mmCIF file of C-alpha atoms in Angstrom:
data_model
loop_
_atom_site.group_PDB
_atom_site.id
_atom_site.type_symbol
_atom_site.label_atom_id
_atom_site.label_comp_id
_atom_site.label_asym_id
_atom_site.label_seq_id
_atom_site.Cartn_x
_atom_site.Cartn_y
_atom_site.Cartn_z
ATOM 1 C CA MET A 1 11.857 -40.159 8.910
ATOM 2 C CA GLU A 2 10.531 -36.481 9.556
ATOM 3 C CA VAL A 3 8.396 -36.416 12.858
ATOM 4 C CA LEU A 4 5.440 -33.976 12.927
ATOM 5 C CA LYS A 5 4.275 -32.908 16.020
ATOM 6 C CA ILE A 6 0.761 -32.113 16.402
ATOM 7 C CA ALA A 7 -1.683 -30.538 19.068
ATOM 8 C CA THR A 8 -5.718 -31.080 19.084
ATOM 9 C CA ALA A 9 -7.794 -28.577 20.597
ATOM 10 C CA GLY A 10 -11.548 -28.137 20.799
ATOM 11 C CA SER A 11 -14.450 -27.864 23.175
ATOM 12 C CA VAL A 12 -15.970 -30.647 24.937
ATOM 13 C CA ASP A 13 -17.640 -33.035 22.570
ATOM 14 C CA ASP A 14 -16.289 -31.235 19.535
ATOM 15 C CA GLY A 15 -14.902 -34.689 18.434
ATOM 16 C CA LYS A 16 -11.228 -34.503 18.866
ATOM 17 C CA SER A 17 -10.711 -38.324 19.974
ATOM 18 C CA THR A 18 -12.957 -39.480 17.165
ATOM 19 C CA LEU A 19 -10.906 -37.224 14.721
ATOM 20 C CA ILE A 20 -7.564 -39.049 16.005
ATOM 21 C CA GLY A 21 -9.129 -42.501 16.200
ATOM 22 C CA ARG A 22 -10.522 -42.019 12.808
ATOM 23 C CA LEU A 23 -6.839 -41.119 11.363
ATOM 24 C CA LEU A 24 -5.109 -44.018 13.571
ATOM 25 C CA TYR A 25 -8.122 -46.674 11.900
ATOM 26 C CA ASP A 26 -7.951 -45.116 8.042
ATOM 27 C CA THR A 27 -4.324 -45.158 8.148
ATOM 28 C CA LYS A 28 -4.281 -48.758 9.469
ATOM 29 C CA SER A 29 -2.481 -47.502 12.675
ATOM 30 C CA LEU A 30 -4.609 -49.843 14.895
ATOM 31 C CA THR A 31 -3.533 -53.162 16.232
ATOM 32 C CA THR A 32 -6.340 -55.949 15.484
ATOM 33 C CA ASP A 33 -7.187 -56.313 19.238
ATOM 34 C CA LYS A 34 -7.573 -52.592 19.764
ATOM 35 C CA ILE A 35 -10.250 -52.507 16.561
ATOM 36 C CA GLU A 36 -11.862 -55.908 18.338
ATOM 37 C CA ALA A 37 -12.155 -53.800 21.742
ATOM 38 C CA ILE A 38 -13.365 -50.774 19.838
ATOM 39 C CA GLU A 39 -16.113 -52.751 17.886
ATOM 40 C CA LYS A 40 -17.049 -54.715 21.407
ATOM 41 C CA SER A 41 -17.464 -51.551 23.283
ATOM 42 C CA SER A 42 -19.546 -49.798 20.315
ATOM 43 C CA LYS A 43 -21.667 -52.862 20.211
ATOM 44 C CA GLN A 44 -22.091 -52.912 23.896
ATOM 45 C CA LYS A 45 -23.324 -49.350 24.046
ATOM 46 C CA GLY A 46 -25.567 -49.696 21.382
ATOM 47 C CA TYR A 47 -24.343 -47.395 18.694
ATOM 48 C CA ASP A 48 -24.605 -48.203 14.949
ATOM 49 C CA TYR A 49 -21.030 -46.803 14.698
ATOM 50 C CA LEU A 50 -17.311 -47.107 15.735
ATOM 51 C CA ASP A 51 -16.596 -45.072 19.104
ATOM 52 C CA PHE A 52 -13.284 -44.207 17.953
ATOM 53 C CA SER A 53 -12.771 -41.961 20.961
ATOM 54 C CA LEU A 54 -11.676 -45.142 22.468
ATOM 55 C CA ALA A 55 -8.574 -45.188 20.670
ATOM 56 C CA THR A 56 -7.535 -42.072 22.650
ATOM 57 C CA ASP A 57 -8.920 -41.926 25.619
ATOM 58 C CA GLY A 58 -6.945 -43.897 28.308
ATOM 59 C CA LEU A 59 -8.049 -42.861 31.472
ATOM 60 C CA VAL A 60 -10.963 -44.695 33.199
ATOM 61 C CA ALA A 61 -12.874 -41.208 34.161
ATOM 62 C CA GLU A 62 -12.333 -40.037 30.553
ATOM 63 C CA ARG A 63 -14.206 -43.255 29.054
ATOM 64 C CA GLU A 64 -17.301 -43.168 31.654
ATOM 65 C CA GLN A 65 -17.588 -39.643 31.249
ATOM 66 C CA GLY A 66 -16.686 -39.099 27.775
ATOM 67 C CA ILE A 67 -14.513 -36.409 27.880
ATOM 68 C CA THR A 68 -10.422 -35.720 27.353
ATOM 69 C CA ILE A 69 -8.997 -34.972 30.922
ATOM 70 C CA ASP A 70 -5.142 -35.939 30.546
ATOM 71 C CA VAL A 71 -2.553 -35.271 27.782
ATOM 72 C CA ALA A 72 -2.458 -38.419 25.746
ATOM 73 C CA HIS A 73 0.364 -38.842 23.179
ATOM 74 C CA ILE A 74 -0.514 -40.899 20.060
ATOM 75 C CA TYR A 75 1.837 -42.445 17.930
ATOM 76 C CA PHE A 76 1.098 -43.343 13.769
ATOM 77 C CA SER A 77 3.163 -43.183 10.747
ATOM 78 C CA THR A 78 2.605 -43.173 6.961
ATOM 79 C CA ALA A 79 4.993 -43.720 4.361
ATOM 80 C CA LYS A 80 5.954 -40.050 4.180
ATOM 81 C CA LYS A 81 6.174 -39.184 7.730
ATOM 82 C CA SER A 82 5.799 -39.913 11.530
ATOM 83 C CA TYR A 83 3.272 -38.175 13.681
ATOM 84 C CA ILE A 84 3.151 -37.339 17.562
ATOM 85 C CA ILE A 85 -0.281 -36.204 18.369
ATOM 86 C CA ALA A 86 -0.885 -34.682 21.749
ATOM 87 C CA ASP A 87 -4.663 -34.827 22.436
ATOM 88 C CA THR A 88 -5.431 -31.911 24.496
ATOM 89 C CA PRO A 89 -8.342 -31.550 26.809
ATOM 90 C CA GLY A 90 -10.914 -28.940 25.828
ATOM 91 C CA HIS A 91 -12.287 -27.929 29.061
ATOM 92 C CA VAL A 92 -11.525 -24.165 30.554
ATOM 93 C CA GLU A 93 -10.208 -25.984 33.933
ATOM 94 C CA TYR A 94 -7.756 -27.941 31.907
ATOM 95 C CA THR A 95 -6.153 -24.832 30.349
ATOM 96 C CA ARG A 96 -2.787 -25.659 31.760
ATOM 97 C CA ASN A 97 -2.705 -29.446 30.515
ATOM 98 C CA MET A 98 -3.455 -27.806 26.579
ATOM 99 C CA VAL A 99 -0.208 -25.400 27.186
ATOM 100 C CA THR A 100 1.263 -28.231 28.502
ATOM 101 C CA GLY A 101 0.492 -30.403 25.093
ATOM 102 C CA ALA A 102 0.758 -27.688 22.435
ATOM 103 C CA SER A 103 4.124 -26.426 23.863
ATOM 104 C CA THR A 104 6.316 -29.115 21.619
ATOM 105 C CA SER A 105 3.827 -28.738 18.440
ATOM 106 C CA GLN A 106 4.503 -27.375 15.197
ATOM 107 C CA VAL A 107 1.053 -27.904 13.889
ATOM 108 C CA SER A 108 -2.404 -27.325 16.009
ATOM 109 C CA ILE A 109 -5.932 -28.915 14.827
ATOM 110 C CA ILE A 110 -8.512 -26.847 16.087
ATOM 111 C CA LEU A 111 -11.943 -28.332 16.323
ATOM 112 C CA ILE A 112 -15.231 -26.563 15.841
ATOM 113 C CA ASP A 113 -19.122 -27.922 16.406
ATOM 114 C CA ALA A 114 -20.446 -26.957 13.024
ATOM 115 C CA ARG A 115 -23.584 -27.056 15.024
ATOM 116 C CA LYS A 116 -22.235 -24.647 17.532
ATOM 117 C CA GLY A 117 -19.590 -22.541 15.677
ATOM 118 C CA VAL A 118 -17.105 -20.142 17.024
ATOM 119 C CA ILE A 119 -17.657 -20.118 20.762
ATOM 120 C CA GLU A 120 -15.803 -18.971 24.218
ATOM 121 C CA GLN A 121 -13.483 -22.191 24.123
ATOM 122 C CA THR A 122 -12.350 -21.334 20.315
ATOM 123 C CA TYR A 123 -10.901 -17.853 21.399
ATOM 124 C CA ARG A 124 -9.215 -19.717 24.503
ATOM 125 C CA HIS A 125 -7.843 -22.440 22.082
ATOM 126 C CA PHE A 126 -6.674 -19.976 19.233
ATOM 127 C CA PHE A 127 -5.234 -17.623 21.570
ATOM 128 C CA ILE A 128 -2.991 -20.286 23.289
ATOM 129 C CA ASN A 129 -1.555 -21.256 20.153
ATOM 130 C CA ASN A 130 -1.038 -17.874 19.105
ATOM 131 C CA LEU A 131 0.944 -17.383 22.303
ATOM 132 C CA LEU A 132 3.130 -20.644 21.656
ATOM 133 C CA ARG A 133 3.761 -19.536 18.540
ATOM 134 C CA VAL A 134 2.490 -22.553 16.530
ATOM 135 C CA LYS A 135 3.003 -21.666 12.923
ATOM 136 C CA GLU A 136 0.369 -24.044 11.157
ATOM 137 C CA VAL A 137 -3.087 -24.347 12.401
ATOM 138 C CA ILE A 138 -5.720 -26.730 10.660
ATOM 139 C CA VAL A 139 -9.746 -25.180 11.724
ATOM 140 C CA ALA A 140 -11.649 -28.427 11.522
ATOM 141 C CA ILE A 141 -15.047 -27.982 11.258
ATOM 142 C CA ASN A 142 -16.503 -31.391 12.430
ATOM 143 C CA LYS A 143 -19.755 -32.896 12.599
ATOM 144 C CA MET A 144 -20.877 -31.634 8.890
ATOM 145 C CA ASP A 145 -23.124 -34.713 8.898
ATOM 146 C CA LEU A 146 -25.272 -32.976 11.447
ATOM 147 C CA VAL A 147 -25.865 -30.017 9.759
ATOM 148 C CA ASP A 148 -26.565 -31.375 6.232
ATOM 149 C CA TYR A 149 -23.149 -30.876 4.868
ATOM 150 C CA SER A 150 -23.965 -27.321 4.550
ATOM 151 C CA GLU A 151 -21.637 -25.010 2.837
ATOM 152 C CA GLU A 152 -23.562 -22.106 3.981
ATOM 153 C CA VAL A 153 -22.722 -23.018 7.739
ATOM 154 C CA TYR A 154 -18.881 -23.769 6.711
ATOM 155 C CA ASN A 155 -18.912 -20.262 5.130
ATOM 156 C CA LYS A 156 -20.489 -18.624 8.377
ATOM 157 C CA ILE A 157 -17.745 -20.729 10.668
ATOM 158 C CA LYS A 158 -14.744 -19.773 8.413
ATOM 159 C CA ALA A 159 -15.738 -15.687 8.237
ATOM 160 C CA ASP A 160 -16.307 -16.070 12.316
ATOM 161 C CA PHE A 161 -12.583 -17.541 12.652
ATOM 162 C CA GLN A 162 -11.130 -15.150 9.708
ATOM 163 C CA ALA A 163 -12.482 -12.538 12.154
ATOM 164 C CA LEU A 164 -10.909 -13.920 15.155
ATOM 165 C CA ASN A 165 -7.639 -14.321 13.177
ATOM 166 C CA ALA A 166 -7.597 -10.795 12.601
ATOM 167 C CA LYS A 167 -7.098 -10.205 16.297
ATOM 168 C CA SER A 168 -3.709 -12.105 16.040
ATOM 169 C CA THR A 169 -0.318 -10.514 16.402
ATOM 170 C CA PHE A 170 1.243 -13.611 14.775
ATOM 171 C CA LYS A 171 1.240 -12.879 11.566
ATOM 172 C CA GLU A 172 3.382 -15.845 10.233
ATOM 173 C CA GLN A 173 0.671 -18.272 11.353
ATOM 174 C CA ASN A 174 -0.837 -20.256 8.441
ATOM 175 C CA VAL A 175 -4.604 -21.059 8.733
ATOM 176 C CA SER A 176 -6.111 -23.645 6.578
ATOM 177 C CA TYR A 177 -10.392 -24.563 7.216
ATOM 178 C CA ILE A 178 -11.281 -28.213 6.175
ATOM 179 C CA PRO A 179 -14.991 -29.295 6.524
ATOM 180 C CA LEU A 180 -15.638 -32.959 7.841
ATOM 181 C CA SER A 181 -17.237 -35.676 9.777
ATOM 182 C CA ALA A 182 -14.642 -37.351 11.871
ATOM 183 C CA ILE A 183 -17.369 -40.436 12.585
ATOM 184 C CA ASN A 184 -17.708 -40.988 8.989
ATOM 185 C CA GLY A 185 -14.622 -40.277 7.982
ATOM 186 C CA GLY A 186 -15.342 -37.467 5.690
ATOM 187 C CA ASN A 187 -12.067 -35.153 4.709
ATOM 188 C CA VAL A 188 -10.018 -37.303 7.348
ATOM 189 C CA VAL A 189 -7.932 -39.367 5.006
ATOM 190 C CA GLU A 190 -10.496 -40.034 2.117
ATOM 191 C CA GLN A 191 -12.429 -36.598 0.204
ATOM 192 C CA SER A 192 -16.049 -36.895 1.218
ATOM 193 C CA LYS A 193 -18.374 -37.151 -1.454
ATOM 194 C CA ASP A 194 -21.096 -35.528 0.853
ATOM 195 C CA MET A 195 -19.437 -31.998 0.665
ATOM 196 C CA PRO A 196 -18.572 -32.047 -3.478
ATOM 197 C CA TRP A 197 -18.561 -27.936 -2.808
ATOM 198 C CA TYR A 198 -15.110 -28.501 -1.004
ATOM 199 C CA THR A 199 -12.250 -29.227 -3.481
ATOM 200 C CA GLY A 200 -9.198 -28.463 -0.668
ATOM 201 C CA GLN A 201 -7.279 -31.015 0.677
ATOM 202 C CA THR A 202 -8.368 -33.777 3.555
ATOM 203 C CA VAL A 203 -6.966 -33.582 7.166
ATOM 204 C CA LEU A 204 -3.886 -36.152 6.164
ATOM 205 C CA GLU A 205 -3.232 -34.768 2.948
ATOM 206 C CA HIS A 206 -2.840 -31.438 4.404
ATOM 207 C CA LEU A 207 -0.328 -33.137 7.030
ATOM 208 C CA GLU A 208 1.478 -34.993 4.563
ATOM 209 C CA GLY A 209 2.268 -31.796 2.276
ATOM 210 C CA LEU A 210 3.281 -29.713 4.838
ATOM 211 C CA ASP A 211 7.107 -28.329 4.371
ATOM 212 C CA SER A 212 9.492 -29.116 7.435
ATOM 213 C CA ALA A 213 10.718 -25.662 6.720
ATOM 214 C CA ASP A 214 7.267 -23.949 7.430
ATOM 215 C CA VAL A 215 6.448 -25.431 10.619
ATOM 216 C CA PHE A 216 9.812 -25.850 12.394
ATOM 217 C CA GLU A 217 11.254 -23.294 14.286
ATOM 218 C CA THR A 218 14.347 -21.393 13.275
ATOM 219 C CA GLY A 219 16.772 -19.265 15.123
ATOM 220 C CA LYS A 220 19.908 -18.791 16.617
ATOM 221 C CA ALA A 221 21.840 -21.754 17.347
ATOM 222 C CA ARG A 222 21.884 -22.739 21.117
ATOM 223 C CA PHE A 223 22.943 -25.805 22.610
ATOM 224 C CA PRO A 224 22.602 -26.296 26.362
ATOM 225 C CA VAL A 225 24.962 -28.709 27.970
ATOM 226 C CA GLN A 226 23.235 -31.472 29.414
ATOM 227 C CA THR A 227 26.447 -33.737 30.681
ATOM 228 C CA VAL A 228 30.499 -33.621 30.299
ATOM 229 C CA ILE A 229 31.583 -36.787 28.864
ATOM 230 C CA ARG A 230 34.918 -38.050 30.437
ATOM 231 C CA PRO A 231 35.739 -41.833 29.415
ATOM 232 C CA LYS A 232 38.988 -41.916 30.477
ATOM 233 C CA THR A 233 39.504 -45.030 29.016
ATOM 234 C CA GLU A 234 42.902 -46.003 26.940
ATOM 235 C CA GLU A 235 41.057 -45.064 23.562
ATOM 236 C CA TYR A 236 39.626 -41.855 24.738
ATOM 237 C CA HIS A 237 41.951 -41.247 27.519
ATOM 238 C CA ASP A 238 41.815 -37.050 26.930
ATOM 239 C CA PHE A 239 38.517 -37.023 25.430
ATOM 240 C CA ARG A 240 36.248 -34.381 26.803
ATOM 241 C CA GLY A 241 32.940 -33.850 25.309
ATOM 242 C CA TYR A 242 29.899 -31.671 25.724
ATOM 243 C CA ALA A 243 26.649 -33.670 25.328
ATOM 244 C CA GLY A 244 23.320 -32.065 24.519
ATOM 245 C CA LYS A 245 20.582 -31.319 22.107
ATOM 246 C CA LEU A 246 21.150 -28.609 19.478
ATOM 247 C CA TYR A 247 18.056 -25.827 19.263
ATOM 248 C CA GLY A 248 17.203 -23.053 17.075
ATOM 249 C CA ASN A 249 19.948 -23.428 13.950
ATOM 250 C CA SER A 250 22.785 -25.498 12.683
ATOM 251 C CA ILE A 251 26.382 -25.410 13.998
ATOM 252 C CA LYS A 252 29.651 -26.446 11.763
ATOM 253 C CA VAL A 253 33.236 -27.620 12.768
ATOM 254 C CA GLY A 254 35.448 -24.523 12.978
ATOM 255 C CA ASP A 255 32.355 -22.392 14.029
ATOM 256 C CA ALA A 256 33.709 -19.592 16.649
ATOM 257 C CA VAL A 257 31.831 -20.387 20.020
ATOM 258 C CA THR A 258 31.342 -18.757 23.184
ATOM 259 C CA VAL A 259 30.591 -20.564 26.452
ATOM 260 C CA LEU A 260 28.086 -19.363 28.573
ATOM 261 C CA PRO A 261 28.061 -17.917 31.482
ATOM 262 C CA SER A 262 31.738 -17.746 31.701
ATOM 263 C CA LEU A 263 31.947 -16.061 28.027
ATOM 264 C CA THR A 264 34.906 -18.097 27.512
ATOM 265 C CA GLU A 265 35.792 -18.217 23.540
ATOM 266 C CA SER A 266 36.921 -21.393 21.594
ATOM 267 C CA LYS A 267 36.294 -23.180 18.049
ATOM 268 C CA VAL A 268 33.958 -26.304 17.394
ATOM 269 C CA ALA A 269 36.765 -29.513 16.623
ATOM 270 C CA LYS A 270 34.107 -32.256 16.140
ATOM 271 C CA ILE A 271 30.934 -32.669 16.174
ATOM 272 C CA HIS A 272 30.067 -36.553 17.465
ATOM 273 C CA PHE A 273 26.752 -38.617 16.786
ATOM 274 C CA PHE A 274 26.855 -41.825 18.607
ATOM 275 C CA ASP A 275 30.075 -43.398 16.808
ATOM 276 C CA LYS A 276 30.343 -40.996 14.028
ATOM 277 C CA THR A 277 31.471 -37.828 13.233
ATOM 278 C CA PHE A 278 29.994 -34.718 10.994
ATOM 279 C CA ASP A 279 31.185 -31.237 9.449
ATOM 280 C CA GLU A 280 27.988 -30.051 10.467
ATOM 281 C CA ALA A 281 24.692 -30.687 13.056
ATOM 282 C CA VAL A 282 20.978 -29.375 12.302
ATOM 283 C CA ALA A 283 18.827 -27.872 14.927
ATOM 284 C CA GLY A 284 17.170 -30.973 16.610
ATOM 285 C CA SER A 285 20.087 -32.959 16.746
ATOM 286 C CA SER A 286 21.393 -34.691 20.183
ATOM 287 C CA ILE A 287 25.207 -34.174 19.509
ATOM 288 C CA THR A 288 28.565 -34.463 21.490
ATOM 289 C CA ILE A 289 30.873 -31.338 20.799
ATOM 290 C CA GLU A 290 34.623 -31.239 21.354
ATOM 291 C CA LEU A 291 36.060 -27.921 21.368
ATOM 292 C CA GLU A 292 39.679 -27.192 20.175
ATOM 293 C CA ASN A 293 40.659 -26.128 24.025
ATOM 294 C CA ASP A 294 40.109 -27.551 27.390
ATOM 295 C CA ILE A 295 37.848 -25.163 29.179
ATOM 296 C CA ASN A 296 35.365 -25.019 31.951
ATOM 297 C CA VAL A 297 31.961 -26.231 30.856
ATOM 298 C CA THR A 298 29.599 -28.137 33.151
ATOM 299 C CA ARG A 299 25.969 -29.151 33.015
ATOM 300 C CA GLY A 300 23.795 -25.837 32.741
ATOM 301 C CA ASP A 301 26.077 -23.868 30.608
ATOM 302 C CA MET A 302 25.343 -23.100 27.049
ATOM 303 C CA ILE A 303 27.202 -23.002 23.711
ATOM 304 C CA VAL A 304 26.461 -20.522 21.451
ATOM 305 C CA LYS A 305 28.151 -18.629 18.046
ATOM 306 C CA SER A 306 30.385 -15.966 19.268
ATOM 307 C CA SER A 307 28.851 -13.785 16.540
ATOM 308 C CA GLU A 308 25.148 -14.731 18.060
ATOM 309 C CA LEU A 309 25.158 -14.067 21.706
ATOM 310 C CA PRO A 310 21.846 -14.074 23.734
ATOM 311 C CA LYS A 311 20.746 -11.469 26.382
ATOM 312 C CA ILE A 312 22.536 -12.383 29.765
ATOM 313 C CA GLU A 313 20.226 -10.676 32.763
ATOM 314 C CA LYS A 314 19.358 -11.141 36.483
ATOM 315 C CA GLU A 315 15.559 -9.985 35.548
ATOM 316 C CA ILE A 316 13.243 -11.204 33.154
ATOM 317 C CA THR A 317 9.945 -9.823 32.118
ATOM 318 C CA THR A 318 7.731 -13.033 31.478
ATOM 319 C CA THR A 319 4.066 -14.225 30.452
ATOM 320 C CA VAL A 320 3.403 -17.024 32.704
ATOM 321 C CA CYS A 321 0.435 -19.773 32.850
ATOM 322 C CA TRP A 322 -0.226 -20.294 35.891
ATOM 323 C CA MET A 323 -0.844 -24.362 36.761
ATOM 324 C CA ASP A 324 -1.028 -24.592 40.870
ATOM 325 C CA SER A 325 -3.623 -24.631 43.078
ATOM 326 C CA LYS A 326 -1.457 -22.339 45.198
ATOM 327 C CA LYS A 327 -1.900 -18.783 43.600
ATOM 328 C CA LEU A 328 1.081 -16.651 42.522
ATOM 329 C CA VAL A 329 1.799 -13.717 44.213
ATOM 330 C CA ALA A 330 4.689 -11.278 44.530
ATOM 331 C CA GLY A 331 7.786 -12.174 46.765
ATOM 332 C CA THR A 332 7.157 -16.114 46.310
ATOM 333 C CA LYS A 333 10.727 -17.776 45.528
ATOM 334 C CA TYR A 334 10.755 -20.460 42.926
ATOM 335 C CA ILE A 335 13.018 -22.456 40.871
ATOM 336 C CA VAL A 336 13.147 -21.254 37.303
ATOM 337 C CA GLN A 337 13.802 -24.143 35.338
ATOM 338 C CA HIS A 338 15.778 -22.799 31.516
ATOM 339 C CA ASN A 339 16.922 -25.345 29.733
ATOM 340 C CA THR A 340 19.330 -27.330 31.250
ATOM 341 C CA ASN A 341 19.867 -24.483 33.784
ATOM 342 C CA SER A 342 18.508 -24.180 37.378
ATOM 343 C CA VAL A 343 18.144 -20.515 38.813
ATOM 344 C CA LEU A 344 16.611 -19.872 42.264
ATOM 345 C CA ALA A 345 14.600 -16.707 41.607
ATOM 346 C CA LYS A 346 11.882 -14.565 43.332
ATOM 347 C CA VAL A 347 8.620 -13.023 41.821
ATOM 348 C CA GLU A 348 9.089 -9.147 41.776
ATOM 349 C CA SER A 349 5.762 -8.206 40.685
ATOM 350 C CA ILE A 350 2.537 -9.371 38.779
ATOM 351 C CA LYS A 351 1.057 -6.667 36.778
ATOM 352 C CA ASN A 352 -2.354 -8.281 35.165
ATOM 353 C CA THR A 353 -4.134 -10.902 34.093
ATOM 354 C CA ILE A 354 -4.594 -11.699 30.415
ATOM 355 C CA SER A 355 -7.883 -12.495 28.581
ATOM 356 C CA THR A 356 -7.909 -15.254 26.286
ATOM 357 C CA ASP A 357 -10.580 -14.016 24.427
ATOM 358 C CA TYR A 358 -8.716 -11.234 23.171
ATOM 359 C CA SER A 359 -10.908 -8.485 25.023
ATOM 360 C CA GLY A 360 -7.199 -7.285 26.676
ATOM 361 C CA THR A 361 -5.775 -7.528 30.472
ATOM 362 C CA THR A 362 -7.170 -6.688 33.575
ATOM 363 C CA GLU A 363 -4.861 -5.282 36.447
ATOM 364 C CA ALA A 364 -4.104 -8.090 39.087
ATOM 365 C CA SER A 365 -2.153 -9.143 42.449
ATOM 366 C CA GLN A 366 -1.809 -12.842 42.029
ATOM 367 C CA LEU A 367 -2.627 -15.699 39.372
ATOM 368 C CA ALA A 368 -5.000 -18.355 40.040
ATOM 369 C CA ILE A 369 -4.824 -21.831 38.426
ATOM 370 C CA ASN A 370 -5.538 -21.697 34.742
ATOM 371 C CA GLU A 371 -4.564 -17.773 34.657
ATOM 372 C CA ILE A 372 -2.384 -16.343 32.345
ATOM 373 C CA GLY A 373 -0.456 -13.005 33.149
ATOM 374 C CA GLU A 374 2.377 -10.831 32.899
ATOM 375 C CA VAL A 375 5.081 -11.215 35.664
ATOM 376 C CA SER A 376 8.342 -9.643 36.523
ATOM 377 C CA ILE A 377 10.985 -12.216 38.011
ATOM 378 C CA LYS A 378 14.404 -11.542 39.733
ATOM 379 C CA LEU A 379 16.796 -14.059 39.478
ATOM 380 C CA SER A 380 19.710 -14.994 41.898
ATOM 381 C CA LYS A 381 22.181 -15.396 39.144
ATOM 382 C CA PRO A 382 22.437 -14.430 35.293
ATOM 383 C CA LEU A 383 20.015 -16.182 33.033
ATOM 384 C CA TYR A 384 21.392 -16.409 29.327
ATOM 385 C CA PHE A 385 18.076 -16.224 26.957
ATOM 386 C CA ASP A 386 16.289 -14.747 23.874
ATOM 387 C CA ALA A 387 12.620 -13.484 24.116
ATOM 388 C CA TYR A 388 10.406 -16.518 23.315
ATOM 389 C CA ASN A 389 9.035 -14.826 19.929
ATOM 390 C CA ASP A 390 12.750 -15.070 18.495
ATOM 391 C CA ASN A 391 13.663 -18.340 19.815
ATOM 392 C CA LYS A 392 11.026 -20.533 21.109
ATOM 393 C CA SER A 393 13.524 -22.971 22.687
ATOM 394 C CA ASN A 394 15.657 -20.742 24.518
ATOM 395 C CA GLY A 395 12.655 -18.197 25.628
ATOM 396 C CA ALA A 396 10.585 -20.684 27.705
ATOM 397 C CA PHE A 397 11.050 -22.093 31.186
ATOM 398 C CA ILE A 398 9.199 -23.746 34.231
ATOM 399 C CA LEU A 399 8.741 -22.533 37.574
ATOM 400 C CA ILE A 400 9.172 -25.012 40.220
ATOM 401 C CA ASP A 401 8.090 -24.856 43.745
ATOM 402 C CA THR A 402 10.588 -25.120 46.178
ATOM 403 C CA ALA A 403 8.863 -26.536 49.015
ATOM 404 C CA THR A 404 6.751 -29.335 47.022
ATOM 405 C CA ASN A 405 8.710 -29.977 43.978
ATOM 406 C CA THR A 406 5.882 -29.230 41.969
ATOM 407 C CA THR A 407 5.907 -27.311 38.428
ATOM 408 C CA ALA A 408 3.688 -24.539 39.101
ATOM 409 C CA GLY A 409 3.731 -22.539 36.204
ATOM 410 C CA VAL A 410 5.151 -22.415 32.688
ATOM 411 C CA GLY A 411 6.755 -19.122 31.412
ATOM 412 C CA PHE A 412 7.610 -17.213 28.170
ATOM 413 C CA ILE A 413 10.077 -14.496 28.262
ATOM 414 C CA ARG A 414 9.188 -11.338 26.376
#
């Protein structure tokens, strides 16, 4: 079954966790004991409604404060699709968590409180979705019940967001607008009777109708080698296979391929998936590839089509979202983890910080936690990469602190 990955975004108390809880409840994805716990907790708090945020806020601090702090992953299925929702924090101090949650998502739901409209955090959330090239964005204008289900309020917020969208450089992005009341379920799974002026789809209808070809990444085929398989049994005495996950596009038996960084050439002899063989593997497949000739391939190498070589360079210009309390400064050494390849690197220079409200850049010599900026990095050996805008999986990396082994930042190659 097709799996769709979704990230939620929104300011504090815009109703992200409530929306997800309502989706789970109305699609009958919550267990009986979970529903009973929600009913009991809601009654103890004196609510005259079910507090669906309890379905997602797992940390004690989250339940006590009524805010989302960490990224929670929620799984549910319908007859058409399986879904993984990354419920990300909305507060500015958890920007790094939002980047983490949205980095693997094909769809983003940005919630807006109908009483507040487009605010500073809305700019930040939309900017991050542009930065991460999320193709499908649903602008969920929530809490319509608190503005008397006003079409005028909805149209004003929609117009404000469209003005924001005009600043985006990611023109392939599709933005949809849905007015809803997550707490009452209006336009979440079922159409709202309180908003007859809205004739579009509900949130679930929109998600169910998305074509995977429209939201999934396509690019050039990239196969980072995770491990070399050599069983050395009687049955597979001479077997040599290269296991990993295929990104970007498909690969077929007979394709001429090049192994990086050695630039050794070969052809795909067989494609294995568990105990079966296939003539072709599509992007997203975890497979084992056999090549026609025995060549030196190891973890960290990459197999690509010979006609689609990536860039191979020792210096990269990147956009970095900094996640560490220790500031990023020029001259510092980190490990660049790019797919399965680890490379020692030095921060050559920091050019600026990028404002997430689309107001431009500010000259800077360092990055503090949650800041985003342009950074030049010099590598100890060549990296084989694509620009993030051309191939997301082969254009992203993380920076690892050599002393603490902390994931200090995430980068996107320009």
